[in-house]
C-alpha positions as semicolon CSV with decimal commas, in nm:
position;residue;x (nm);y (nm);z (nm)
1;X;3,345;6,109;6,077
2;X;3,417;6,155;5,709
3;X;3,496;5,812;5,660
4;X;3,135;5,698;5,827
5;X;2,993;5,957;5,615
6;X;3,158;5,817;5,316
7;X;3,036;5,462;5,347
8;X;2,675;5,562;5,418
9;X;2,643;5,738;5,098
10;X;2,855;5,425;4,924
11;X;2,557;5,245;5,099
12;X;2,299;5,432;4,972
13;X;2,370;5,419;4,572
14;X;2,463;5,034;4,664
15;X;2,101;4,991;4,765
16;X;1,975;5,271;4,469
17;X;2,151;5,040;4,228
18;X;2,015;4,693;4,340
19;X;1,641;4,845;4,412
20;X;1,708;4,962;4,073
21;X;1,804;4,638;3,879
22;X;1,588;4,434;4,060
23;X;1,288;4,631;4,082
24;X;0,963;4,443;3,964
25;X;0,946;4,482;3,584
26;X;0,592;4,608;3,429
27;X;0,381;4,298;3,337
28;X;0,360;4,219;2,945
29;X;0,129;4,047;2,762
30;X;0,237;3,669;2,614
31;X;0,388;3,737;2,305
32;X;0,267;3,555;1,955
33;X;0,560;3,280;1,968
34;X;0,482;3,198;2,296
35;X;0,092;3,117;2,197
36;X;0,213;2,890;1,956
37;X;0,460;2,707;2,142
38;X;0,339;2,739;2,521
39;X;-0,010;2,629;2,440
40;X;-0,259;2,460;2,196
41;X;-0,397;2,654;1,892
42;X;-0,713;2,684;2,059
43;X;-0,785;3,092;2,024
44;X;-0,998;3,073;2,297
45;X;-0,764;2,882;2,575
46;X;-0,474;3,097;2,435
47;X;-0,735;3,394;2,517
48;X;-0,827;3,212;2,866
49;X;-0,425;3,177;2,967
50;X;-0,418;3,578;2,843
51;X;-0,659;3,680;3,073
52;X;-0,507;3,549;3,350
53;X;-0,179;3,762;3,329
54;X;-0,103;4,038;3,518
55;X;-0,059;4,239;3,187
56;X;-0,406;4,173;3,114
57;X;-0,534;4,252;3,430
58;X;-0,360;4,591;3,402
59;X;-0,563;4,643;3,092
60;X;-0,864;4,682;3,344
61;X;-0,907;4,977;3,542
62;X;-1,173;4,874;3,830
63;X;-1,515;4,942;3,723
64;X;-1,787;5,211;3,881
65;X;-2,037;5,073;4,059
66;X;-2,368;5,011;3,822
67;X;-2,702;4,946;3,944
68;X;-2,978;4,809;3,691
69;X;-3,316;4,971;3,796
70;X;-3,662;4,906;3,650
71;X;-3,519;4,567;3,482
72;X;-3,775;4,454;3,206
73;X;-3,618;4,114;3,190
74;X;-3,608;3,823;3,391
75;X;-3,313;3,510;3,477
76;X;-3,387;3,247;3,240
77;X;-3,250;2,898;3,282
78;X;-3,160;2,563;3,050
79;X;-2,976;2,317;2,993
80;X;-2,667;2,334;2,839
81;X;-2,537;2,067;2,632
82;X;-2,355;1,856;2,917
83;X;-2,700;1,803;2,998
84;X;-2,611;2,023;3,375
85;X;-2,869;2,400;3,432
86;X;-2,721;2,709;3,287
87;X;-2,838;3,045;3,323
88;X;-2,914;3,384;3,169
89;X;-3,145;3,705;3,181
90;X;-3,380;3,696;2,861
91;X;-3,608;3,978;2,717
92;X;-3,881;3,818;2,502
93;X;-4,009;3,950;2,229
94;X;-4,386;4,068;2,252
95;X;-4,448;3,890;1,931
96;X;-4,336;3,541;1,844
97;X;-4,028;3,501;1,632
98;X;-3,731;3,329;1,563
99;X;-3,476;3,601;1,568
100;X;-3,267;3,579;1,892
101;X;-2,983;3,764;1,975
102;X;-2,694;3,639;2,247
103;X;-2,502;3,863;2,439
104;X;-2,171;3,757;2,587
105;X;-2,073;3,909;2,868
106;X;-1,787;4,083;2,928
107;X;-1,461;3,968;3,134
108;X;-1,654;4,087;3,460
109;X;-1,931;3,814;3,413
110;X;-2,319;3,903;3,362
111;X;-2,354;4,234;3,576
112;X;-2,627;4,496;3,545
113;X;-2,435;4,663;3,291
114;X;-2,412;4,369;3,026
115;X;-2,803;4,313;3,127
116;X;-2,845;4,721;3,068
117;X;-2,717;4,684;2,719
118;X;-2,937;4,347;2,650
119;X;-3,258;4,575;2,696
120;X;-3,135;4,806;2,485
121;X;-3,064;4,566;2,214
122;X;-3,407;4,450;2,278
123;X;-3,584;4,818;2,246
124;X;-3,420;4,944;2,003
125;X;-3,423;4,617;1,747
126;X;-3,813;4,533;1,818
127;X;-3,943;4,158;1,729
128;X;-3,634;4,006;1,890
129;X;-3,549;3,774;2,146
130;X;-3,269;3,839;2,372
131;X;-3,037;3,646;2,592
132;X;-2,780;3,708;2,793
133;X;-2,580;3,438;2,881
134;X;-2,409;3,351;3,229
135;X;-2,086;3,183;3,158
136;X;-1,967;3,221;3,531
137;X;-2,259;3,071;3,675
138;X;-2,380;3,288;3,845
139;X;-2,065;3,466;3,974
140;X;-1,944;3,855;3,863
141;X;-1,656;4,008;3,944
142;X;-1,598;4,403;4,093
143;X;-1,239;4,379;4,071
144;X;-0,953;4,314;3,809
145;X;-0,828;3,996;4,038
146;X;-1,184;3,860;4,133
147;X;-1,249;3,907;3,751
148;X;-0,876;3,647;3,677
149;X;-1,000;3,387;3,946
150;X;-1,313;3,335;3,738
151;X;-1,175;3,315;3,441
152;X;-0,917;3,076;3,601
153;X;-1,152;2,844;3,726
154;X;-1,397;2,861;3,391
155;X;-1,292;2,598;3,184
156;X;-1,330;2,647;2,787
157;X;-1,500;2,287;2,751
158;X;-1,762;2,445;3,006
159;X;-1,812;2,749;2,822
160;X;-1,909;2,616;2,463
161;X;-2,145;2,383;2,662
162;X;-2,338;2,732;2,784
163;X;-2,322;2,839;2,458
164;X;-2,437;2,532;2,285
165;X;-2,746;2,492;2,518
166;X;-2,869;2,825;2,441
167;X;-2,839;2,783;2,093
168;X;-3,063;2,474;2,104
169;X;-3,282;2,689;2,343
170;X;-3,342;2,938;2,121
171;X;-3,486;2,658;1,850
172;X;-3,422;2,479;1,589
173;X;-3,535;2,772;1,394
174;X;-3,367;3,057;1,526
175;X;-3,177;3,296;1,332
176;X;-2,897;3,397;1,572
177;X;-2,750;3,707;1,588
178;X;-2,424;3,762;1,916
179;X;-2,283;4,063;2,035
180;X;-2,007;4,049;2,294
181;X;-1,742;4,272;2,457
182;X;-1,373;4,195;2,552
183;X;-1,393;3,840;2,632
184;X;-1,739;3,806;2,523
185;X;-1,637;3,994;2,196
186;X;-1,404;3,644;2,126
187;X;-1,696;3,442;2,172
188;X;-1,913;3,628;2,005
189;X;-1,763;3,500;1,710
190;X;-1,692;3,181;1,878
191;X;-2,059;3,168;1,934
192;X;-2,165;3,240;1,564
193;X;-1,912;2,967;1,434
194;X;-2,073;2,722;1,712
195;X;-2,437;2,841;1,538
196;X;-2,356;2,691;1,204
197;X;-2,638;2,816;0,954
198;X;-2,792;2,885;1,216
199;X;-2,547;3,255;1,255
200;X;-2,726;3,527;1,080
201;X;-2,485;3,819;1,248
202;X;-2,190;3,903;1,474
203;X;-2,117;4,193;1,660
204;X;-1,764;4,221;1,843
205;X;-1,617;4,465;2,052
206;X;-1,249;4,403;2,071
207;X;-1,272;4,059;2,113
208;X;-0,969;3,830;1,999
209;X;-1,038;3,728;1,681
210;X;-1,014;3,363;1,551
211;X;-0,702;3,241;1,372
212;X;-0,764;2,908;1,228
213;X;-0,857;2,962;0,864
214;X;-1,056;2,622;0,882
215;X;-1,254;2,747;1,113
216;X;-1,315;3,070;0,953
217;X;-1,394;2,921;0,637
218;X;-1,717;2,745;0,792
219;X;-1,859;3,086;0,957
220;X;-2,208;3,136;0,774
221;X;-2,253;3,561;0,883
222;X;-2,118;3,848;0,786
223;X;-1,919;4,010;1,088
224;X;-1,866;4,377;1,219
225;X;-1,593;4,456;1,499
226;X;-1,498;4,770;1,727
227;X;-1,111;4,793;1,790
228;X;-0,912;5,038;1,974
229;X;-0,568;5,175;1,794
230;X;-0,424;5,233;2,179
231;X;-0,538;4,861;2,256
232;X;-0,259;4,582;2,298
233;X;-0,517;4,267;2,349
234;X;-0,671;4,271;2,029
235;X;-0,347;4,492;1,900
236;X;-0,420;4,688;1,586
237;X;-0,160;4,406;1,434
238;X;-0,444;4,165;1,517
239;X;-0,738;4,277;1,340
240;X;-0,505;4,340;1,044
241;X;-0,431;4,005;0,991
242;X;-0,791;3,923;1,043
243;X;-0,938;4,163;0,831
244;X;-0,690;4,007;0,591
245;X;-0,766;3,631;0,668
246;X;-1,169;3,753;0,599
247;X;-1,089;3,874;0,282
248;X;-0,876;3,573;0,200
249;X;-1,163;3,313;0,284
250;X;-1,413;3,587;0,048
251;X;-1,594;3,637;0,416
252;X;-1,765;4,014;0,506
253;X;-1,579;4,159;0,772
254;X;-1,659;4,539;0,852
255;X;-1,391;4,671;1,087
256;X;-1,431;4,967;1,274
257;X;-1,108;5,139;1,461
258;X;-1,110;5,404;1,733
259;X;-0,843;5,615;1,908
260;X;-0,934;5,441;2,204
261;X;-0,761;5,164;2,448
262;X;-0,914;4,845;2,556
263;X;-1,314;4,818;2,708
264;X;-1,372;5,191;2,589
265;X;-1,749;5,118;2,517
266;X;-1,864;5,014;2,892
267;X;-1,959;5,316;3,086
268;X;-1,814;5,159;3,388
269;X;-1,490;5,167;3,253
270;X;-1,320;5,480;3,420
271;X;-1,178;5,549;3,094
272;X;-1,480;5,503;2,893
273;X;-1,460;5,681;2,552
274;X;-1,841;5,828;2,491
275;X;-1,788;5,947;2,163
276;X;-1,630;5,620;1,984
277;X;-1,896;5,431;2,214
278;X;-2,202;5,628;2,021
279;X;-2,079;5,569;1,694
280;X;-1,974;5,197;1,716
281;X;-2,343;5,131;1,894
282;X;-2,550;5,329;1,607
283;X;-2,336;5,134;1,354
284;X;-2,417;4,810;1,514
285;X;-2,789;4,881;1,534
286;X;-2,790;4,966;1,188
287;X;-2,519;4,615;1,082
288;X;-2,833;4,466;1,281
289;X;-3,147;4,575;1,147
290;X;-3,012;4,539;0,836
291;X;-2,940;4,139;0,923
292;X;-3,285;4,081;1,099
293;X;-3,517;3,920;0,882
């Protein structure tokens, strides 16, 4: 009896041991060497191969549920520059003029939160257009893994096409101004570097920020960004080196930093920060009045 007694417990730590060494490890993010030697020095496919992970899906905590009542805008389409429709919701401006400002949506696509925010823009700010662009076409995710599928099948060329076509919506004479969040905070940028003199602003909420100097060297706006310290996609080591590679190229940057973790600023986020959310939106108000003209 002692001796069966014996080898069950031998058994057990056997089993503790191996469910131990082999036990699924916690998912990490893609580390810097591996963007430059897995993939191309695109920023913005190194950002789309991110936000496919695991790691960055853990980042995510599934959002509330959000219901947009009493919308004041309406679903816009055009083309975009591959000549195929694109879409986006659009709050004109009751009097004519050629400031526009283009929201990027967040990872989850353009849900009634991201369209909550463009009528606030549009309220607050006055004589400005605004459009929100759909760069799922149409879809929107409610969960961290419908949210990777889209951004799986999304294709970069396809998303600078979106962006393109609304920029040549908006007119040969617009002024354009881009906010984004998370993955829309990336292409926020990426959107006022595709505007040429055309960008008059950028707002981004810890969005990747560009890397190639080349490219920074042709943005034509001055720049403000909203960072968490407890974030790990931007990581505070991130907007270090770009606040440095600004400076470098003699380009504004205005960096904000909060004690606050990835997507703090969406009110669907479970772990939404309301404080560092009110102060990063009055400052960007204010970055944008100040850029209207």
């Amino acid at each position: 009896m002692k001796k069966i007694a014996f080898l069950a417990v031998v058994a057990f730590c056997t089993a503790a041991f191996f469910a131990y060494r082999y036990k699924t490890p916690e998912p990490r993010l893609l580390s810097a060497d591996c963007y430059t030697s897995c993939f191309n020095g695109d920023v913005r496919e190194q950002y789309r191969q991110e936000a496919i992970t695991p790691a960055f899906a853990a980042m995510h905590e599934q959002p509330l549920y959000y219901k947009l009542e009493n919308a004041t805008g309406e679903p816009v389409s055009f083309k975009a520059a591959d000549g195929t429709p694109a879409m986006g919701y659009q709050i004109k401006s009751k009097h004519k003029t050629n400031n526009w400002i283009l929201v990027i949506q967040e990872w989850w696509g353009l849900n009634d939160y991201i369209k909550r925010e463009s009528e606030t823009l549009a309220r607050e700010l006055g004589d400005v257009n605004v459009l929100a662009l759909d760069l799922y076409d149409g879809k929107v995710a409610a969960t961290p893994d419908s949210a990777m599928k889209l951004v799986r099948a999304v294709k970069t060329e396809r998303l600078e096409s979106i962006i393109k076509g609304a920029i040549t919506y908006s007119g040969a004479q617009a002024k354009i101004y881009t906010i984004g969040w998370c993955f829309g905070g990336m292409w926020s940028l990426q959107t006022a570097l595709l505007a040429g003199n055309q960008a008059a602003g950028c707002v981004m909420y810890y969005g990747r920020p560009e890397n190639d100097l080349s490219k920074l060297k042709a943005l034509h706006c001055d720049v403000i960004g909203f960072f968490g310290n407890k974030d790990k996609s931007p990581s505070p080591e991130m907007v270090t080196q770009f606040e440095h590679d600004m400076q470098g190229l003699g380009k504004k940057l205005t960096a904000y930093k909060y004690d606050a973790g990835h997507g703090f600023a969406n009110p669907s986020n479970p772990s939404f920060n309301k404080e560092a959310t009110a102060d990063a939106h009055q400052k960007a108000i204010a970055f944008l009045k100040e850029h209207l003209r």
